[in-house]
Amino acid sequence: MSDTPRTRTIRTDYLARVEGEGAMYVRLDGEQVADVKLRIYEPPRFFEAMLRGRAFGESVDITARICGICPVAYQMSAARAMEDACGVAIDDGPIRDLRRLLYCGEWIESHSLHVYFLHAPDFLGYPGAIEMARDHREVVERGLQMKKAGNQVMTVVGGREVHPINVRVGGFYRAPTRSELRTLVDPLERAREIALDTVRWTTELSFPDVDRDTELVALSDPGGYPIDLGRIVSDRGLDIDPAGFDEHIVEEHVEHSNALHARMRDRGAYLTGPLARYNLAGDRLRPTALEAARAAGLGPQCTNPFQSIVVRSVELVEACDDALALIAGYEPPGRPWVEVEPRRAVGHGATEAPRGMLYHRYEIDDDGTILDARIVPPTSQNQLAIEADLRAVVETHMHLPDDQLAHRCEQAIRNHDPCISCATHFLTLTVDRG
Amino acid sequence: MVIGVGNRMRGDDGAGLAVAERVRAAGIAGREHEGEPVGLIELWSEAGASAVVLVDAVSSGATPGSVHRFDASSAPLPATWSRSTSTHALGVAEAIELARAVGRLPQRVVAVGVEGACFELGAGLSPAVEGALGEVVEQVLGEARALLSSVEAPDAARS
């Protein structure tokens, strides 16, 4: 930290508890926030290039490598996009159910990591999980038990805990038996209880009074809470098939980041993720999760990003409950995949990664060779909205000393669980006070 | 057990994984992991491991291919490990301290760091690290055998 009469700069070597690497820069001009920039080093660009020339079936295994926390999201968006290109839609039946079950496992893993290890310290007043763990061992133990249930779903349905190997375009290589799925019932029932306790626990936390007015975008699945498929809708009237993504959402290169920032054409920033899903589809939660939300004082709308920890906890209940229902109704498919014949076409796929909507678009040749790939992860869609949140935080907390202001900014970023790359864990934070 | 931490898609960050693979070939339990701290804790907790050698790439400014070693059984990894630009050293240091705080740290933990030269996306191992692998594997195997005997000795005495 350096101080001069004109300029103060805060530099922290990394922003803890954000997956990935990147940097944040805030410049103050007197009492005005002159500039807020979130810089992201984003691996999808590298993967897009790598996908070109590969076989369409390889897309699910290659893109799964983009993220260690949400590989299933990449696999599901890729599979749906390839199936779309080839004229196949797996919108119901046992293969779809298995996909959704696998996706529930990923939501449980990812959300439990965020709720108990990354976000909880912000509300309990600790700099990080390690310091929190010394006083609140029960939070860590809950998190570990919860995450383990997710791991077990991933192992049974996906073939292993991370980077599932059982997923293919058209379905799965092997369908689990009913008795294999039954082994998941006990851990998931316990996890659902823990999740319900966690929702109740969030009522003891205090939240800064923040009300954000950002366009919210999520998938809309008429059959339930959005996870694995649906149209793309917003609270400002957007209602499109994933194929219409390009028409309504533009991606722009910005100087300070090698990531592309997505924005709604003509409107600007928008937010995807738990808050968007809850506001747009909260009424489609299963009864257990909906009751838990109401009992915790969560109304039909929630626009305070700090309360995303409550929404994530509600989604943990939903994912456990949904997974249990899928297991109870499971009839193994005759064959665990449908034939997908390549043809020269463009396909689109959008699913709800734990941290927000993930869109894939592929152009493939007659023999299935990938000609072009485009991947728009939730974090680059949320980037403008996160910057706007940061600006609001700085405006209202300018009076704080630099280190406390920096901490507030970190929290504002963490609210959105940005998976900046999963490849590294560093984010540099700089605040210039002119 | 030996846990190699890293990401094969980021150049020398794959060093820990390459070591784990070779250690496995030598008949010692070797696992590969991406370095997410909670996942690491789960990995050694599930295995019920009483001794762990963690192998990771580090970037401290030393000569590429050189080897760092630190016994973290009773003391945190020094700041040079967690402040390096190594992609996962922070994950390893966090995992160790989080586990220590909740009583899930194996009895013995030794971290072995391989100094990397290049962490670019899409790159393979640099020649310096590739060339050092044989030596690193020998050192890790030596650590693993020593740890194994140190934690097995009390059991042997009881039986």
XYZ file of N, CA, C and O in Angstrom, chain B residues 10-159:
600
model
N -1.674 -26.335 -18.685
C -0.950 -25.100 -18.409
C 0.534 -25.342 -18.206
O 1.102 -25.034 -17.158
N 1.159 -25.892 -19.220
C 2.610 -26.025 -19.218
C 3.130 -26.775 -18.010
O 2.661 -27.863 -17.686
N 4.092 -26.155 -17.327
C 4.755 -26.812 -16.195
C 3.836 -27.045 -15.013
O 4.195 -27.748 -14.068
N 2.644 -26.466 -15.045
C 1.695 -26.745 -13.976
C 1.337 -28.233 -13.964
O 0.843 -28.753 -12.974
N 1.602 -28.917 -15.075
C 1.331 -30.356 -15.137
C 2.406 -31.202 -14.468
O 2.285 -32.433 -14.416
N 3.455 -30.579 -13.939
C 4.578 -31.345 -13.380
C 4.135 -32.311 -12.277
O 4.524 -33.481 -12.269
N 3.299 -31.816 -11.352
C 2.849 -32.656 -10.239
C 2.107 -33.893 -10.743
O 2.251 -34.987 -10.199
N 1.317 -33.689 -11.806
C 0.546 -34.800 -12.357
C 1.473 -35.828 -13.012
O 1.284 -37.040 -12.857
N 2.480 -35.327 -13.711
C 3.436 -36.226 -14.363
C 4.182 -37.051 -13.313
O 4.434 -38.244 -13.506
N 4.485 -36.417 -12.191
C 5.188 -37.132 -11.117
C 4.273 -38.212 -10.530
O 4.690 -39.357 -10.334
N 3.008 -37.848 -10.285
C 2.068 -38.819 -9.702
C 1.943 -40.053 -10.594
O 1.903 -41.191 -10.116
N 1.905 -39.809 -11.886
C 1.783 -40.907 -12.844
C 2.974 -41.858 -12.738
O 2.817 -43.074 -12.689
N 4.160 -41.276 -12.677
C 5.365 -42.117 -12.606
C 5.493 -42.819 -11.259
O 5.999 -43.937 -11.180
N 5.034 -42.148 -10.214
C 5.082 -42.747 -8.885
C 4.184 -43.992 -8.851
O 4.533 -45.035 -8.310
N 3.028 -43.848 -9.524
C 2.091 -44.968 -9.588
C 2.744 -46.151 -10.299
O 2.600 -47.294 -9.887
N 3.459 -45.834 -11.356
C 4.129 -46.892 -12.109
C 5.164 -47.605 -11.238
O 5.493 -48.766 -11.472
N 5.661 -46.897 -10.221
C 6.647 -47.510 -9.325
C 5.985 -48.249 -8.166
O 6.664 -48.689 -7.238
N 4.651 -48.360 -8.194
C 3.949 -49.181 -7.206
C 3.535 -48.454 -5.940
O 3.118 -49.082 -4.972
N 3.628 -47.130 -5.924
C 3.168 -46.354 -4.757
C 1.862 -45.674 -5.154
O 1.725 -45.235 -6.302
N 0.894 -45.595 -4.213
C -0.392 -44.970 -4.532
C -0.170 -43.524 -4.961
O 0.297 -42.701 -4.181
N -0.455 -43.236 -6.212
C -0.287 -41.876 -6.731
C -1.597 -41.377 -7.308
O -2.213 -42.048 -8.133
N -2.061 -40.234 -6.845
C -3.331 -39.679 -7.345
C -3.072 -38.317 -7.968
O -2.143 -37.626 -7.601
N -3.947 -37.975 -8.909
C -3.814 -36.677 -9.558
C -4.988 -35.790 -9.157
O -6.110 -36.276 -9.022
N -4.728 -34.512 -8.960
C -5.788 -33.612 -8.517
C -5.558 -32.215 -9.055
O -4.427 -31.806 -9.296
N -6.678 -31.497 -9.220
C -6.565 -30.149 -9.791
C -6.193 -29.084 -8.773
O -5.890 -27.963 -9.131
N -6.281 -29.415 -7.488
C -5.803 -28.480 -6.482
C -6.876 -27.669 -5.792
O -6.564 -26.806 -4.977
N -8.135 -27.922 -6.120
C -9.205 -27.212 -5.415
C -9.145 -27.703 -3.967
O -9.187 -28.905 -3.701
N -8.985 -26.783 -2.979
C -8.636 -27.190 -1.620
C -9.599 -28.198 -0.974
O -9.144 -29.173 -0.371
N -10.908 -27.969 -1.112
C -11.843 -28.881 -0.456
C -11.748 -30.278 -1.071
O -11.784 -31.292 -0.363
N -11.589 -30.311 -2.372
C -11.442 -31.595 -3.058
C -10.198 -32.340 -2.596
O -10.214 -33.567 -2.439
N -9.128 -31.601 -2.349
C -7.896 -32.225 -1.854
C -8.116 -32.849 -0.482
O -7.684 -33.974 -0.219
N -8.808 -32.098 0.387
C -9.075 -32.622 1.733
C -9.909 -33.898 1.641
O -9.639 -34.888 2.317
N -10.908 -33.861 0.753
C -11.744 -35.050 0.575
C -10.896 -36.233 0.116
O -11.076 -37.350 0.579
N -9.987 -35.937 -0.810
C -9.176 -37.014 -1.388
C -8.382 -37.739 -0.300
O -8.419 -38.960 -0.199
N -7.682 -37.003 0.554
C -6.890 -37.725 1.556
C -7.751 -38.221 2.714
O -7.422 -39.212 3.343
N -8.887 -37.545 2.993
C -9.772 -38.045 4.054
C -10.407 -39.366 3.649
O -10.449 -40.324 4.415
N -10.923 -39.401 2.397
C -11.589 -40.616 1.911
C -10.637 -41.798 1.913
O -11.022 -42.923 2.193
N -9.379 -41.515 1.551
C -8.397 -42.599 1.486
C -7.916 -42.990 2.888
O -7.215 -43.977 3.050
N -8.294 -42.204 3.894
C -7.839 -42.475 5.256
C -6.323 -42.400 5.367
O -5.706 -43.104 6.164
N -5.718 -41.537 4.544
C -4.252 -41.479 4.491
C -3.685 -40.873 5.764
O -4.164 -39.857 6.243
N -2.655 -41.514 6.312
C -2.008 -40.944 7.487
C -0.736 -40.200 7.085
O -0.160 -39.465 7.876
N -0.306 -40.389 5.846
C 0.869 -39.663 5.356
C 0.663 -39.303 3.891
O 0.220 -40.142 3.111
N 0.949 -38.066 3.548
C 0.736 -37.606 2.178
C 1.941 -36.823 1.683
O 2.487 -35.996 2.406
N 2.335 -37.100 0.448
C 3.317 -36.243 -0.220
C 2.560 -35.496 -1.313
O 1.943 -36.107 -2.178
N 2.571 -34.167 -1.218
C 1.894 -33.344 -2.219
C 2.939 -32.811 -3.193
O 3.931 -32.221 -2.767
N 2.718 -33.044 -4.461
C 3.688 -32.576 -5.451
C 3.021 -31.522 -6.328
O 1.971 -31.764 -6.909
N 3.629 -30.359 -6.405
C 3.012 -29.257 -7.130
C 4.094 -28.464 -7.864
O 5.262 -28.533 -7.513
N 3.660 -27.728 -8.862
C 4.589 -26.814 -9.527
C 4.631 -25.513 -8.738
O 3.612 -25.089 -8.199
N 5.782 -24.897 -8.653
C 5.867 -23.585 -8.011
C 6.645 -22.630 -8.917
O 7.328 -23.048 -9.850
N 6.480 -21.368 -8.647
C 7.204 -20.362 -9.414
C 7.715 -19.325 -8.427
O 7.023 -18.383 -8.083
N 8.921 -19.553 -7.924
C 9.465 -18.669 -6.882
C 10.642 -17.869 -7.386
O 11.248 -17.127 -6.635
N 10.996 -18.046 -8.662
C 12.150 -17.345 -9.204
C 13.418 -18.188 -9.188
O 14.459 -17.755 -9.659
N 13.328 -19.395 -8.640
C 14.498 -20.278 -8.629
C 14.717 -20.851 -10.036
O 13.911 -20.631 -10.941
N 15.796 -21.589 -10.211
C 16.095 -22.181 -11.521
C 15.018 -23.201 -11.884
O 14.702 -24.077 -11.077
N 14.449 -23.089 -13.075
C 13.434 -24.074 -13.482
C 13.959 -25.499 -13.351
O 15.105 -25.774 -13.701
N 13.121 -26.353 -12.807
C 13.517 -27.744 -12.617
C 14.050 -28.008 -11.219
O 14.145 -29.155 -10.793
N 14.389 -26.936 -10.475
C 14.885 -27.170 -9.115
C 13.722 -27.585 -8.217
O 12.568 -27.326 -8.522
N 14.061 -28.240 -7.113
C 13.032 -28.859 -6.274
C 13.005 -28.212 -4.890
O 14.051 -28.001 -4.281
N 11.795 -27.874 -4.432
C 11.614 -27.340 -3.083
C 10.961 -28.436 -2.237
O 10.180 -29.222 -2.746
N 11.268 -28.430 -0.965
C 10.636 -29.422 -0.089
C 10.276 -28.760 1.226
O 11.056 -27.970 1.768
N 9.098 -29.062 1.732
C 8.721 -28.494 3.031
C 7.849 -29.494 3.786
O 6.913 -30.065 3.230
N 8.186 -29.708 5.045
C 7.379 -30.596 5.874
C 6.276 -29.763 6.529
O 6.543 -28.927 7.388
N 5.035 -29.961 6.083
C 3.914 -29.146 6.561
C 3.120 -29.859 7.652
O 2.025 -29.449 8.000
N 3.686 -30.930 8.213
C 2.950 -31.707 9.225
C 2.542 -30.844 10.406
O 1.467 -31.008 10.961
N 3.428 -29.935 10.805
C 3.082 -29.129 11.968
C 3.262 -27.634 11.744
O 3.106 -26.851 12.658
N 3.577 -27.229 10.536
C 3.730 -25.793 10.257
C 3.186 -25.486 8.870
O 3.283 -26.302 7.967
N 2.587 -24.296 8.729
C 2.041 -23.950 7.408
C 3.130 -23.795 6.361
O 4.266 -23.467 6.698
N 2.769 -24.019 5.099
C 3.708 -23.790 4.008
C 4.159 -22.335 4.056
O 3.358 -21.448 4.305
N 5.432 -22.076 3.834
C 5.891 -20.687 3.866
C 5.195 -19.851 2.787
O 4.723 -20.383 1.783
N 5.162 -18.538 3.017
C 4.447 -17.635 2.117
C 4.951 -17.728 0.681
O 4.185 -17.531 -0.250
N 6.236 -18.043 0.513
C 6.763 -18.115 -0.858
C 5.999 -19.140 -1.691
O 5.899 -19.007 -2.894
N 5.455 -20.159 -1.034
C 4.682 -21.155 -1.774
C 3.342 -20.580 -2.211
O 2.929 -20.724 -3.338
N 2.667 -19.935 -1.262
C 1.316 -19.502 -1.585
C 1.292 -18.190 -2.357
O 0.305 -17.841 -2.959
N 2.392 -17.444 -2.336
C 2.384 -16.175 -3.062
C 3.029 -16.287 -4.427
O 3.119 -15.330 -5.160
N 3.484 -17.448 -4.744
C 4.116 -17.630 -6.044
C 3.041 -17.550 -7.114
O 1.853 -17.571 -6.831
N 3.457 -17.469 -8.358
C 2.462 -17.442 -9.424
C 2.097 -18.855 -9.853
O 1.388 -19.044 -10.817
N 2.600 -19.833 -9.137
C 2.193 -21.197 -9.426
C 0.677 -21.255 -9.350
O 0.046 -20.618 -8.522
N 0.102 -22.001 -10.247
C -1.344 -21.949 -10.356
C -2.057 -22.630 -9.203
O -3.196 -22.356 -8.949
N -1.378 -23.540 -8.520
C -2.109 -24.274 -7.487
C -1.460 -24.301 -6.122
O -1.985 -24.901 -5.203
N -0.342 -23.640 -5.982
C 0.322 -23.639 -4.674
C -0.634 -23.100 -3.616
O -0.679 -23.575 -2.499
N -1.413 -22.105 -4.011
C -2.353 -21.535 -3.069
C -3.384 -22.577 -2.645
O -3.721 -22.681 -1.481
N -3.856 -23.351 -3.592
C -4.826 -24.397 -3.282
C -4.254 -25.384 -2.289
O -4.913 -25.762 -1.324
N -2.990 -25.770 -2.500
C -2.349 -26.740 -1.622
C -2.185 -26.150 -0.225
O -2.524 -26.782 0.775
N -1.697 -24.920 -0.137
C -1.489 -24.289 1.172
C -2.828 -24.131 1.902
O -2.923 -24.393 3.103
N -3.851 -23.717 1.171
C -5.175 -23.557 1.783
C -5.728 -24.885 2.261
O -6.300 -24.975 3.341
N -5.575 -25.905 1.424
C -6.086 -27.225 1.786
C -5.442 -27.698 3.081
O -6.115 -28.201 3.986
N -4.125 -27.508 3.186
C -3.401 -27.968 4.377
C -3.912 -27.240 5.618
O -4.222 -27.862 6.642
N -4.050 -25.912 5.514
C -4.454 -25.153 6.706
C -5.923 -25.375 7.064
O -6.279 -25.426 8.239
N -6.766 -25.495 6.046
C -8.183 -25.767 6.313
C -8.317 -27.128 7.008
O -9.036 -27.271 7.998
N -7.590 -28.103 6.496
C -7.637 -29.439 7.085
C -7.090 -29.424 8.514
O -7.636 -30.066 9.413
N -6.037 -28.658 8.719
C -5.458 -28.572 10.058
C -6.485 -27.983 11.032
O -6.642 -28.460 12.154
N -7.213 -26.964 10.561
C -8.178 -26.289 11.432
C -9.324 -27.204 11.855
O -9.906 -27.018 12.917
N -9.665 -28.166 11.016
C -10.794 -29.035 11.367
C -10.354 -30.467 11.675
O -11.175 -31.384 11.711
N -9.074 -30.638 11.912
C -8.587 -31.957 12.317
C -8.660 -33.012 11.231
O -8.881 -34.183 11.503
N -8.487 -32.593 9.980
C -8.506 -33.555 8.889
C -7.174 -33.605 8.142
O -7.121 -33.997 6.974
N -6.132 -33.185 8.814
C -4.818 -33.222 8.166
C -4.164 -34.563 8.494
O -4.154 -34.974 9.649
N -3.643 -35.254 7.479
C -2.923 -36.492 7.794
C -1.787 -36.200 8.772
O -1.288 -35.072 8.834
N -1.409 -37.238 9.488
C -0.368 -37.100 10.504
C 0.912 -36.485 9.930
O 1.534 -35.640 10.539
N 1.287 -36.942 8.762
C 2.498 -36.405 8.117
C 2.157 -35.861 6.739
O 1.488 -36.528 5.945
N 2.609 -34.655 6.463
C 2.382 -34.026 5.153
C 3.673 -33.375 4.677
O 4.214 -32.499 5.351
N 4.156 -33.820 3.550
C 5.345 -33.193 2.974
C 4.969 -32.636 1.599
O 4.316 -33.321 0.807
N 5.321 -31.393 1.363
C 5.058 -30.791 0.063
C 6.359 -30.727 -0.730
O 7.390 -30.326 -0.201
N 6.276 -31.158 -1.967
C 7.433 -31.089 -2.855
C 7.052 -30.193 -4.026
O 6.043 -30.421 -4.686
N 7.823 -29.149 -4.239
C 7.512 -28.204 -5.314
C 8.543 -28.271 -6.420
O 9.747 -28.322 -6.159
N 8.060 -28.328 -7.644
C 8.963 -28.332 -8.791
C 8.915 -26.945 -9.414
O 7.845 -26.479 -9.800
N 10.054 -26.297 -9.486
C 10.087 -24.943 -10.040
C 9.776 -25.011 -11.541
O 10.429 -25.723 -12.293
N 8.737 -24.285 -11.944
C 8.338 -24.298 -13.349
C 8.895 -23.103 -14.098
O 9.310 -22.105 -13.501
N 8.890 -23.201 -15.423
C 9.378 -22.097 -16.251
C 8.235 -21.443 -17.016
O 8.212 -20.243 -17.228
N 7.267 -22.264 -17.435
C 6.225 -21.755 -18.327
C 4.862 -22.297 -17.902
O 4.711 -23.499 -17.698
N 3.899 -21.391 -17.721
C 2.556 -21.818 -17.294
C 1.496 -21.413 -18.322
O 0.348 -21.175 -17.990
N 1.909 -21.327 -19.574
C 0.995 -20.898 -20.637
C -0.074 -21.949 -20.908
O 0.200 -23.152 -20.885
N -1.283 -21.475 -21.214
C -2.358 -22.374 -21.621
C -1.934 -23.131 -22.882
O -1.457 -22.519 -23.832
N -2.124 -24.423 -22.853
C -1.857 -25.203 -24.055
C -0.423 -25.676 -24.194
O -0.119 -26.498 -25.056
N 0.476 -25.175 -23.337
C 1.874 -25.605 -23.431
C 2.067 -26.938 -22.716
O 1.281 -27.294 -21.836
N 3.097 -27.661 -23.099
C 3.459 -28.888 -22.379
C 4.506 -28.551 -21.331
O 4.750 -27.382 -21.031
N 5.149 -29.599 -20.794
C 6.212 -29.350 -19.810
C 7.411 -28.716 -20.514
O 7.740 -29.072 -21.647
N 8.080 -27.795 -19.848
C 9.277 -27.171 -20.427
C 10.421 -28.181 -20.357
O 10.399 -29.097 -19.532
N 11.425 -28.027 -21.211
C 12.557 -28.975 -21.192
C 13.202 -29.062 -19.808
O 13.582 -30.143 -19.363
N 13.307 -27.919 -19.107
C 13.955 -27.929 -17.788
C 13.195 -28.835 -16.820
O 13.797 -29.617 -16.076
N 11.871 -28.727 -16.837
C 11.063 -29.522 -15.912
C 11.023 -30.983 -16.367
O 11.181 -31.907 -15.566
N 10.872 -31.185 -17.655
C 10.878 -32.542 -18.219
C 12.165 -33.254 -17.807
O 12.138 -34.395 -17.338
N 13.274 -32.530 -17.935
C 14.573 -33.112 -17.614
C 14.748 -33.414 -16.137
O 15.514 -34.294 -15.757
N 14.029 -32.673 -15.306
C 14.189 -32.860 -13.856
C 13.267 -33.941 -13.300
O 13.411 -34.355 -12.150
N 12.317 -34.398 -14.113
C 11.276 -35.294 -13.587
C 11.824 -36.555 -12.926
O 11.364 -36.953 -11.852
N 12.821 -37.166 -13.569
C 13.374 -38.413 -13.040
C 13.854 -38.228 -11.602
O 13.514 -39.004 -10.699
N 14.580 -37.142 -11.405
C 15.130 -36.844 -10.090
C 14.003 -36.546 -9.081
O 14.034 -37.000 -7.936
N 13.007 -35.793 -9.543
C 11.889 -35.455 -8.663
C 11.156 -36.728 -8.235
O 10.823 -36.903 -7.059
N 10.934 -37.609 -9.201
C 10.228 -38.854 -8.886
C 11.006 -39.648 -7.833
O 10.425 -40.151 -6.864
N 12.326 -39.727 -8.012
C 13.148 -40.452 -7.032
C 12.991 -39.833 -5.644
O 12.823 -40.527 -4.643
N 13.042 -38.494 -5.610
C 12.929 -37.811 -4.321
C 11.559 -38.066 -3.688
O 11.446 -38.343 -2.487
N 10.514 -37.987 -4.523
C 9.154 -38.187 -4.011
C 8.977 -39.620 -3.511
O 8.382 -39.858 -2.452
N 9.529 -40.579 -4.259
C 9.437 -41.975 -3.816
C 10.157 -42.149 -2.482
O 9.657 -42.828 -1.575
N 11.311 -41.511 -2.356
C 12.057 -41.579 -1.098
C 11.246 -40.992 0.046
O 11.134 -41.594 1.128
N 10.629 -39.825 -0.205
C 9.778 -39.188 0.813
C 8.631 -40.113 1.196
O 8.314 -40.285 2.375
N 7.995 -40.667 0.175
C 6.816 -41.500 0.412
C 7.182 -42.715 1.257
O 6.478 -43.060 2.210
N 8.296 -43.349 0.924
C 8.691 -44.558 1.676
C 9.053 -44.188 3.116
O 8.682 -44.891 4.050
N 9.753 -43.066 3.262
C 10.147 -42.639 4.614
C 8.910 -42.314 5.457
O 8.810 -42.721 6.616
N 7.942 -41.615 4.830
C 6.730 -41.264 5.572
C 5.950 -42.499 5.949
O 5.443 -42.630 7.059
N 5.863 -43.394 4.974
C 5.110 -44.620 5.205
C 5.671 -45.376 6.400
O 4.935 -45.813 7.282
N 7.004 -45.484 6.442
C 7.585 -46.235 7.557
C 7.427 -45.455 8.867
O 7.227 -46.041 9.922
N 7.463 -44.116 8.793
C 7.331 -43.341 10.034
C 5.932 -43.458 10.626
O 5.754 -43.450 11.825
N 4.897 -43.567 9.759
C 3.551 -43.692 10.324
C 3.162 -45.142 10.582
O 2.256 -45.411 11.343
N 3.871 -46.062 9.900
C 3.536 -47.469 10.122
C 4.224 -48.026 11.362
O 3.752 -48.974 11.965
N 5.345 -47.406 11.710
C 6.133 -47.923 12.831
C 5.307 -48.097 14.107
O 5.362 -49.163 14.727
N 4.489 -47.102 14.522
C 3.732 -47.273 15.748
C 2.786 -48.476 15.670
O 2.645 -49.221 16.626
N 2.160 -48.660 14.478
C 1.252 -49.797 14.310
C 2.000 -51.112 14.494
O 1.534 -52.032 15.156
N 3.189 -51.143 13.855
C 3.983 -52.365 13.917
C 4.345 -52.671 15.374
O 4.332 -53.820 15.809
N 4.626 -51.614 16.124
C 5.007 -51.811 17.520
C 3.839 -52.383 18.330
O 4.033 -53.188 19.212
N 2.619 -51.953 17.955
C 1.434 -52.416 18.709
C 1.107 -53.872 18.409
O 0.651 -54.590 19.257
N 1.339 -54.285 17.166
C 0.861 -55.612 16.776
C 1.761 -56.717 17.292
O 2.845 -56.530 17.712
